[in-house]
mmCIF file of C-alpha atoms in Angstrom:
data_model
loop_
_atom_site.group_PDB
_atom_site.id
_atom_site.type_symbol
_atom_site.label_atom_id
_atom_site.label_comp_id
_atom_site.label_asym_id
_atom_site.label_seq_id
_atom_site.Cartn_x
_atom_site.Cartn_y
_atom_site.Cartn_z
ATOM 1 C CA MET H 1 -34.773 -101.689 58.567
ATOM 2 C CA ASP H 2 -36.432 -103.395 61.559
ATOM 3 C CA THR H 3 -33.337 -102.755 63.684
ATOM 4 C CA ALA H 4 -33.375 -99.093 62.691
ATOM 5 C CA ARG H 5 -37.045 -98.849 63.621
ATOM 6 C CA ILE H 6 -36.406 -100.412 67.026
ATOM 7 C CA GLN H 7 -33.550 -97.996 67.652
ATOM 8 C CA GLY H 8 -35.689 -95.029 66.628
ATOM 9 C CA ARG H 9 -33.381 -94.104 63.768
ATOM 10 C CA LEU H 10 -35.903 -94.119 60.931
ATOM 11 C CA TRP H 11 -36.701 -90.692 59.529
ATOM 12 C CA THR H 12 -40.342 -89.560 59.862
ATOM 13 C CA PRO H 13 -42.285 -86.553 58.507
ATOM 14 C CA ASN H 14 -42.051 -84.890 61.915
ATOM 15 C CA GLN H 15 -38.498 -83.937 60.963
ATOM 16 C CA LEU H 16 -40.000 -81.373 58.550
ATOM 17 C CA ARG H 17 -42.635 -80.014 60.969
ATOM 18 C CA PRO H 18 -45.578 -80.660 58.643
ATOM 19 C CA ALA H 19 -48.644 -78.449 58.648
ATOM 20 C CA LEU H 20 -50.757 -81.611 58.280
ATOM 21 C CA TRP H 21 -49.951 -85.313 58.675
ATOM 22 C CA LEU H 22 -52.706 -87.883 58.223
ATOM 23 C CA ASP H 23 -51.533 -91.490 58.587
ATOM 24 C CA ALA H 24 -54.157 -94.207 58.185
ATOM 25 C CA ALA H 25 -51.635 -96.906 59.158
ATOM 26 C CA ASP H 26 -51.746 -95.481 62.689
ATOM 27 C CA THR H 27 -55.009 -96.891 64.035
ATOM 28 C CA SER H 28 -54.935 -94.470 66.979
ATOM 29 C CA THR H 29 -55.696 -91.621 64.544
ATOM 30 C CA ILE H 30 -58.904 -93.217 63.254
ATOM 31 C CA THR H 31 -62.265 -92.600 64.943
ATOM 32 C CA ILE H 32 -65.092 -94.919 63.874
ATOM 33 C CA SER H 33 -68.750 -94.192 64.248
ATOM 34 C CA THR H 34 -70.674 -95.938 61.446
ATOM 35 C CA GLY H 35 -67.654 -95.319 59.233
ATOM 36 C CA VAL H 36 -64.645 -93.047 59.708
ATOM 37 C CA SER H 37 -65.921 -89.944 61.495
ATOM 38 C CA GLN H 38 -62.483 -88.451 62.158
ATOM 39 C CA TRP H 39 -58.986 -88.832 60.735
ATOM 40 C CA SER H 40 -56.760 -87.197 63.317
ATOM 41 C CA ASP H 41 -53.739 -85.082 62.477
ATOM 42 C CA LYS H 42 -50.348 -86.381 63.701
ATOM 43 C CA SER H 43 -48.525 -83.098 63.091
ATOM 44 C CA GLY H 44 -49.362 -81.807 66.562
ATOM 45 C CA ASN H 45 -51.521 -79.049 65.046
ATOM 46 C CA ALA H 46 -54.846 -80.830 65.677
ATOM 47 C CA ARG H 47 -56.032 -80.236 62.099
ATOM 48 C CA HIS H 48 -58.327 -83.242 62.004
ATOM 49 C CA PHE H 49 -60.561 -84.066 59.032
ATOM 50 C CA THR H 50 -64.057 -85.192 59.946
ATOM 51 C CA GLN H 51 -67.423 -86.360 58.638
ATOM 52 C CA SER H 52 -70.486 -86.117 60.870
ATOM 53 C CA ASN H 53 -72.956 -87.514 58.316
ATOM 54 C CA THR H 54 -72.830 -91.292 58.675
ATOM 55 C CA LEU H 55 -73.980 -91.751 55.068
ATOM 56 C CA ASN H 56 -70.864 -89.922 53.843
ATOM 57 C CA GLN H 57 -68.294 -91.584 56.074
ATOM 58 C CA PRO H 58 -65.618 -93.649 54.333
ATOM 59 C CA THR H 59 -64.713 -97.027 55.785
ATOM 60 C CA TYR H 60 -61.499 -98.117 57.464
ATOM 61 C CA THR H 61 -59.663 -101.062 55.932
ATOM 62 C CA LEU H 62 -57.132 -102.670 58.264
ATOM 63 C CA ASN H 63 -55.493 -104.692 55.497
ATOM 64 C CA GLY H 64 -55.313 -101.935 52.918
ATOM 65 C CA ILE H 65 -52.366 -100.613 50.903
ATOM 66 C CA ASN H 66 -49.315 -102.840 51.530
ATOM 67 C CA GLY H 67 -51.277 -104.583 54.305
ATOM 68 C CA LEU H 68 -51.525 -101.344 56.282
ATOM 69 C CA GLY H 69 -54.595 -99.484 57.476
ATOM 70 C CA SER H 70 -56.140 -97.283 54.787
ATOM 71 C CA ILE H 71 -59.208 -95.104 54.281
ATOM 72 C CA SER H 72 -61.603 -96.620 51.720
ATOM 73 C CA TYR H 73 -63.830 -94.230 49.737
ATOM 74 C CA ASP H 74 -66.918 -95.575 47.976
ATOM 75 C CA GLY H 75 -66.877 -93.231 44.971
ATOM 76 C CA LEU H 76 -70.454 -92.115 45.668
ATOM 77 C CA ASN H 77 -70.469 -89.554 48.478
ATOM 78 C CA ASP H 78 -67.670 -90.325 50.954
ATOM 79 C CA ALA H 79 -65.626 -87.321 52.056
ATOM 80 C CA LEU H 80 -63.567 -86.139 55.032
ATOM 81 C CA LEU H 81 -63.763 -82.377 55.511
ATOM 82 C CA ARG H 82 -62.337 -79.385 57.338
ATOM 83 C CA THR H 83 -63.303 -75.712 57.410
ATOM 84 C CA PRO H 84 -60.811 -73.601 55.408
ATOM 85 C CA GLU H 85 -57.947 -72.123 57.428
ATOM 86 C CA SER H 86 -55.032 -69.926 56.469
ATOM 87 C CA TRP H 87 -52.343 -72.614 57.011
ATOM 88 C CA ALA H 88 -53.658 -74.525 53.975
ATOM 89 C CA TYR H 89 -52.980 -71.529 51.718
ATOM 90 C CA ALA H 90 -49.651 -70.418 53.203
ATOM 91 C CA TYR H 91 -47.640 -70.840 50.002
ATOM 92 C CA PRO H 92 -45.333 -72.391 48.951
ATOM 93 C CA ILE H 93 -47.146 -75.662 49.684
ATOM 94 C CA THR H 94 -45.935 -79.184 48.947
ATOM 95 C CA SER H 95 -48.542 -81.924 49.238
ATOM 96 C CA PHE H 96 -47.944 -85.673 49.375
ATOM 97 C CA ILE H 97 -50.574 -88.389 49.188
ATOM 98 C CA VAL H 98 -50.464 -92.190 48.897
ATOM 99 C CA PHE H 99 -53.383 -93.775 47.043
ATOM 100 C CA ARG H 100 -54.612 -96.764 45.078
ATOM 101 C CA ALA H 101 -57.712 -96.411 42.910
ATOM 102 C CA THR H 102 -60.233 -99.154 42.171
ATOM 103 C CA SER H 103 -61.364 -97.121 39.180
ATOM 104 C CA PHE H 104 -61.273 -93.586 37.915
ATOM 105 C CA THR H 105 -64.954 -92.820 37.767
ATOM 106 C CA ASN H 106 -66.872 -90.942 35.110
ATOM 107 C CA GLN H 107 -65.699 -87.755 36.794
ATOM 108 C CA THR H 108 -63.258 -85.863 34.585
ATOM 109 C CA TYR H 109 -61.262 -85.023 37.713
ATOM 110 C CA ASN H 110 -60.740 -87.301 40.713
ATOM 111 C CA GLY H 111 -59.782 -85.229 43.747
ATOM 112 C CA LEU H 112 -56.857 -86.220 45.949
ATOM 113 C CA PHE H 113 -56.779 -82.801 47.622
ATOM 114 C CA GLY H 114 -59.839 -80.617 47.044
ATOM 115 C CA PHE H 115 -58.917 -77.350 48.753
ATOM 116 C CA TYR H 116 -61.189 -74.895 46.914
ATOM 117 C CA THR H 117 -62.940 -72.498 49.283
ATOM 118 C CA MET H 118 -65.269 -71.148 46.559
ATOM 119 C CA THR H 119 -66.322 -72.385 43.116
ATOM 120 C CA SER H 120 -65.265 -69.114 41.480
ATOM 121 C CA GLY H 121 -61.769 -67.680 41.196
ATOM 122 C CA ALA H 122 -62.488 -64.917 43.710
ATOM 123 C CA ASN H 123 -61.149 -66.857 46.699
ATOM 124 C CA ALA H 124 -58.266 -69.139 47.606
ATOM 125 C CA GLY H 125 -58.191 -72.645 46.240
ATOM 126 C CA TRP H 126 -55.979 -75.429 44.945
ATOM 127 C CA GLY H 127 -56.325 -79.073 44.066
ATOM 128 C CA ASP H 128 -54.423 -82.179 43.011
ATOM 129 C CA PHE H 129 -56.321 -84.504 40.672
ATOM 130 C CA ILE H 130 -56.126 -87.658 38.598
ATOM 131 C CA ARG H 131 -58.224 -87.436 35.466
ATOM 132 C CA ASN H 132 -60.389 -90.338 34.285
ATOM 133 C CA ASN H 133 -57.780 -91.124 31.590
ATOM 134 C CA GLY H 134 -55.099 -91.641 34.248
ATOM 135 C CA LYS H 135 -53.340 -88.321 33.680
ATOM 136 C CA SER H 136 -52.697 -85.878 36.509
ATOM 137 C CA ALA H 137 -53.676 -82.242 36.979
ATOM 138 C CA VAL H 138 -52.638 -79.561 39.462
ATOM 139 C CA TYR H 139 -54.668 -76.375 39.822
ATOM 140 C CA ALA H 140 -54.519 -73.221 41.925
ATOM 141 C CA THR H 141 -56.173 -69.787 41.956
ATOM 142 C CA SER H 142 -54.329 -66.541 41.293
ATOM 143 C CA THR H 143 -55.083 -63.041 42.551
ATOM 144 C CA THR H 144 -56.438 -62.146 39.097
ATOM 145 C CA GLY H 145 -59.004 -64.962 39.308
ATOM 146 C CA VAL H 146 -57.223 -67.044 36.672
ATOM 147 C CA GLN H 147 -56.474 -70.683 37.513
ATOM 148 C CA PRO H 148 -52.854 -71.536 36.699
ATOM 149 C CA ASN H 149 -52.606 -75.258 36.028
ATOM 150 C CA TYR H 150 -51.039 -78.148 34.247
ATOM 151 C CA ASP H 151 -53.713 -80.539 33.076
ATOM 152 C CA ASN H 152 -53.556 -83.743 31.054
ATOM 153 C CA ILE H 153 -50.073 -82.982 29.723
ATOM 154 C CA GLY H 154 -47.908 -84.949 32.167
ATOM 155 C CA VAL H 155 -45.610 -87.746 31.038
ATOM 156 C CA ALA H 156 -46.888 -90.254 33.621
ATOM 157 C CA THR H 157 -50.039 -92.368 33.608
ATOM 158 C CA TYR H 158 -51.793 -93.562 36.759
ATOM 159 C CA ASN H 159 -53.317 -97.034 36.515
ATOM 160 C CA THR H 160 -56.024 -98.571 38.665
ATOM 161 C CA ASN H 161 -55.146 -101.119 41.348
ATOM 162 C CA GLN H 162 -51.610 -99.770 41.665
ATOM 163 C CA THR H 163 -50.182 -97.752 44.540
ATOM 164 C CA TYR H 164 -48.718 -94.307 43.925
ATOM 165 C CA ILE H 165 -47.257 -91.335 45.729
ATOM 166 C CA PHE H 166 -48.462 -88.091 44.217
ATOM 167 C CA THR H 167 -46.483 -84.971 45.102
ATOM 168 C CA GLY H 168 -47.868 -81.534 44.270
ATOM 169 C CA ILE H 169 -45.830 -78.343 44.502
ATOM 170 C CA HIS H 170 -47.924 -75.151 44.614
ATOM 171 C CA GLN H 171 -46.227 -71.772 44.646
ATOM 172 C CA ASN H 172 -46.246 -68.397 42.989
ATOM 173 C CA ASN H 173 -45.190 -68.661 39.333
ATOM 174 C CA SER H 174 -44.858 -72.461 39.322
ATOM 175 C CA LEU H 175 -46.868 -75.673 39.729
ATOM 176 C CA VAL H 176 -45.279 -79.140 39.630
ATOM 177 C CA GLY H 177 -46.585 -82.699 39.980
ATOM 178 C CA LEU H 178 -44.514 -85.822 40.584
ATOM 179 C CA GLN H 179 -45.374 -89.526 40.440
ATOM 180 C CA ASN H 180 -43.361 -91.623 42.911
ATOM 181 C CA GLY H 181 -40.719 -88.906 42.978
ATOM 182 C CA LYS H 182 -40.431 -88.587 39.189
ATOM 183 C CA THR H 183 -41.450 -85.321 37.552
ATOM 184 C CA ASP H 184 -44.796 -85.760 35.816
ATOM 185 C CA GLY H 185 -45.960 -82.295 34.713
ATOM 186 C CA SER H 186 -45.375 -78.617 35.404
ATOM 187 C CA PHE H 187 -46.536 -75.113 34.607
ATOM 188 C CA SER H 188 -44.644 -71.823 34.872
ATOM 189 C CA SER H 189 -45.902 -68.290 34.412
ATOM 190 C CA THR H 190 -46.099 -65.027 36.346
ATOM 191 C CA TYR H 191 -48.837 -65.031 38.981
ATOM 192 C CA THR H 192 -49.516 -64.697 42.702
ATOM 193 C CA LEU H 193 -51.719 -67.264 44.420
ATOM 194 C CA ARG H 194 -54.779 -66.150 46.362
ATOM 195 C CA THR H 195 -54.913 -66.520 50.138
ATOM 196 C CA ASN H 196 -58.307 -64.932 50.893
ATOM 197 C CA LEU H 197 -60.657 -67.589 52.236
ATOM 198 C CA SER H 198 -64.295 -68.323 51.607
ATOM 199 C CA THR H 199 -66.387 -70.984 53.348
ATOM 200 C CA LEU H 200 -66.460 -74.194 51.281
ATOM 201 C CA SER H 201 -64.825 -77.147 53.019
ATOM 202 C CA MET H 202 -61.388 -78.542 52.295
ATOM 203 C CA SER H 203 -61.436 -82.258 51.530
ATOM 204 C CA ILE H 204 -59.010 -85.189 51.426
ATOM 205 C CA GLY H 205 -59.730 -88.032 48.988
ATOM 206 C CA ALA H 206 -62.734 -86.353 47.376
ATOM 207 C CA ASP H 207 -63.829 -83.026 45.934
ATOM 208 C CA PRO H 208 -67.423 -82.524 47.091
ATOM 209 C CA THR H 209 -67.377 -78.834 46.105
ATOM 210 C CA PHE H 210 -67.568 -80.047 42.503
ATOM 211 C CA ASN H 211 -69.386 -83.344 43.239
ATOM 212 C CA ARG H 212 -66.321 -85.473 42.490
ATOM 213 C CA TYR H 213 -66.043 -88.804 44.290
ATOM 214 C CA THR H 214 -63.716 -91.714 43.554
ATOM 215 C CA PRO H 215 -63.475 -95.325 44.791
ATOM 216 C CA TRP H 216 -59.953 -95.572 46.131
ATOM 217 C CA LEU H 217 -57.818 -96.231 49.150
ATOM 218 C CA ILE H 218 -55.914 -93.359 50.749
ATOM 219 C CA GLY H 219 -53.005 -94.309 53.004
ATOM 220 C CA GLU H 220 -51.262 -91.105 54.008
ATOM 221 C CA ALA H 221 -51.583 -87.376 53.296
ATOM 222 C CA ILE H 222 -49.031 -84.716 54.272
ATOM 223 C CA ILE H 223 -48.742 -80.968 53.683
ATOM 224 C CA ILE H 224 -45.629 -78.848 54.145
ATOM 225 C CA ASN H 225 -46.314 -75.107 53.997
ATOM 226 C CA ASN H 226 -44.682 -71.689 54.197
ATOM 227 C CA ALA H 227 -41.390 -72.670 52.556
ATOM 228 C CA VAL H 228 -39.923 -74.125 49.397
ATOM 229 C CA LEU H 229 -39.134 -77.728 50.255
ATOM 230 C CA SER H 230 -35.580 -78.607 49.252
ATOM 231 C CA THR H 231 -35.004 -81.473 46.846
ATOM 232 C CA THR H 232 -33.173 -83.328 49.629
ATOM 233 C CA ASP H 233 -36.153 -83.077 51.969
ATOM 234 C CA ARG H 234 -38.630 -83.979 49.229
ATOM 235 C CA LEU H 235 -36.612 -87.108 48.449
ATOM 236 C CA LYS H 236 -36.640 -88.035 52.136
ATOM 237 C CA MET H 237 -40.419 -87.718 52.269
ATOM 238 C CA GLU H 238 -40.927 -89.747 49.109
ATOM 239 C CA GLY H 239 -38.421 -92.345 50.318
ATOM 240 C CA TYR H 240 -40.196 -92.624 53.657
ATOM 241 C CA LEU H 241 -43.583 -93.070 51.969
ATOM 242 C CA ALA H 242 -42.284 -95.492 49.341
ATOM 243 C CA TRP H 243 -40.707 -97.875 51.836
ATOM 244 C CA LYS H 244 -43.666 -97.705 54.194
ATOM 245 C CA TRP H 245 -46.310 -98.334 51.539
ATOM 246 C CA GLY H 246 -44.429 -100.990 49.571
ATOM 247 C CA ILE H 247 -43.444 -99.125 46.400
ATOM 248 C CA ASP H 248 -39.743 -98.546 47.065
ATOM 249 C CA ASN H 249 -38.930 -100.224 43.722
ATOM 250 C CA ASN H 250 -40.862 -97.489 41.914
ATOM 251 C CA ILE H 251 -38.952 -94.420 43.063
ATOM 252 C CA PRO H 252 -36.163 -93.096 40.817
ATOM 253 C CA ALA H 253 -33.027 -95.232 40.622
ATOM 254 C CA SER H 254 -31.069 -92.059 41.382
ATOM 255 C CA SER H 255 -32.827 -91.575 44.734
ATOM 256 C CA PRO H 256 -30.502 -91.931 47.721
ATOM 257 C CA PHE H 257 -33.260 -94.074 49.238
ATOM 258 C CA ILE H 258 -33.648 -96.670 46.522
ATOM 259 C CA ASN H 259 -31.908 -99.292 48.697
ATOM 260 C CA ARG H 260 -33.043 -98.223 52.166
ATOM 261 C CA PRO H 261 -35.481 -95.857 53.859
ATOM 262 C CA PRO H 262 -34.244 -92.454 55.056
ATOM 263 C CA MET H 263 -32.633 -92.329 58.490
ATOM 264 C CA ILE H 264 -32.325 -89.495 60.964
ATOM 265 C CA GLY H 265 -29.147 -87.666 60.066
ATOM 266 C CA ASP H 266 -29.366 -88.243 56.302
#
């Protein structure tokens, strides 16, 4: 793997032209004031997430998940934010996030992605969550104001002090969540997701719109938009994240990347 890295052969998310790529292992993307004031986007789109209030800035941990740099949230008020923009609601959307929780707080929902632009169903919004019982939930908002979701019915459980990749697939008529590349839960019906924006901030690693904060480490967060991601490309992304963040033994045995990380040309 080290030889492949030196030769520039390792696959990276840039191969999929992500809408957003936040990588805490890359120290050049982290701006520190009192805490982390900006987590810079590596996608080339300059969609940085920021926090100007020093009291609400998470901290940066150099020796975080798998010994790599990670963003540490205190579970009280830490949040990194961005004003809502249309790219974040250009469905279909596939979201990926690497995390390790110290605890799942008394909040019913712990927000990995909190992308609700309004508390009601009148505007665009979606979110990926881990409930306080360790079960996942994926929500979105339809044009009728109803929130299609799967909630607390997945087959997987998320435990504290363990590293996971959560993948959320958000599209018209279908929502899916995966744990480390293994299907966790899903929901299918007939609906169209809203794209009309309101003003509440998007957030990574917290859900301040609903006062939800969790003590955990976030390593990497990626969004692919505007297209259904093929299974092949999803497996590449999950393989890349698994090998980087030290959980390659936890992806499905059937993955083509169970024995090595994805390479350019796979």
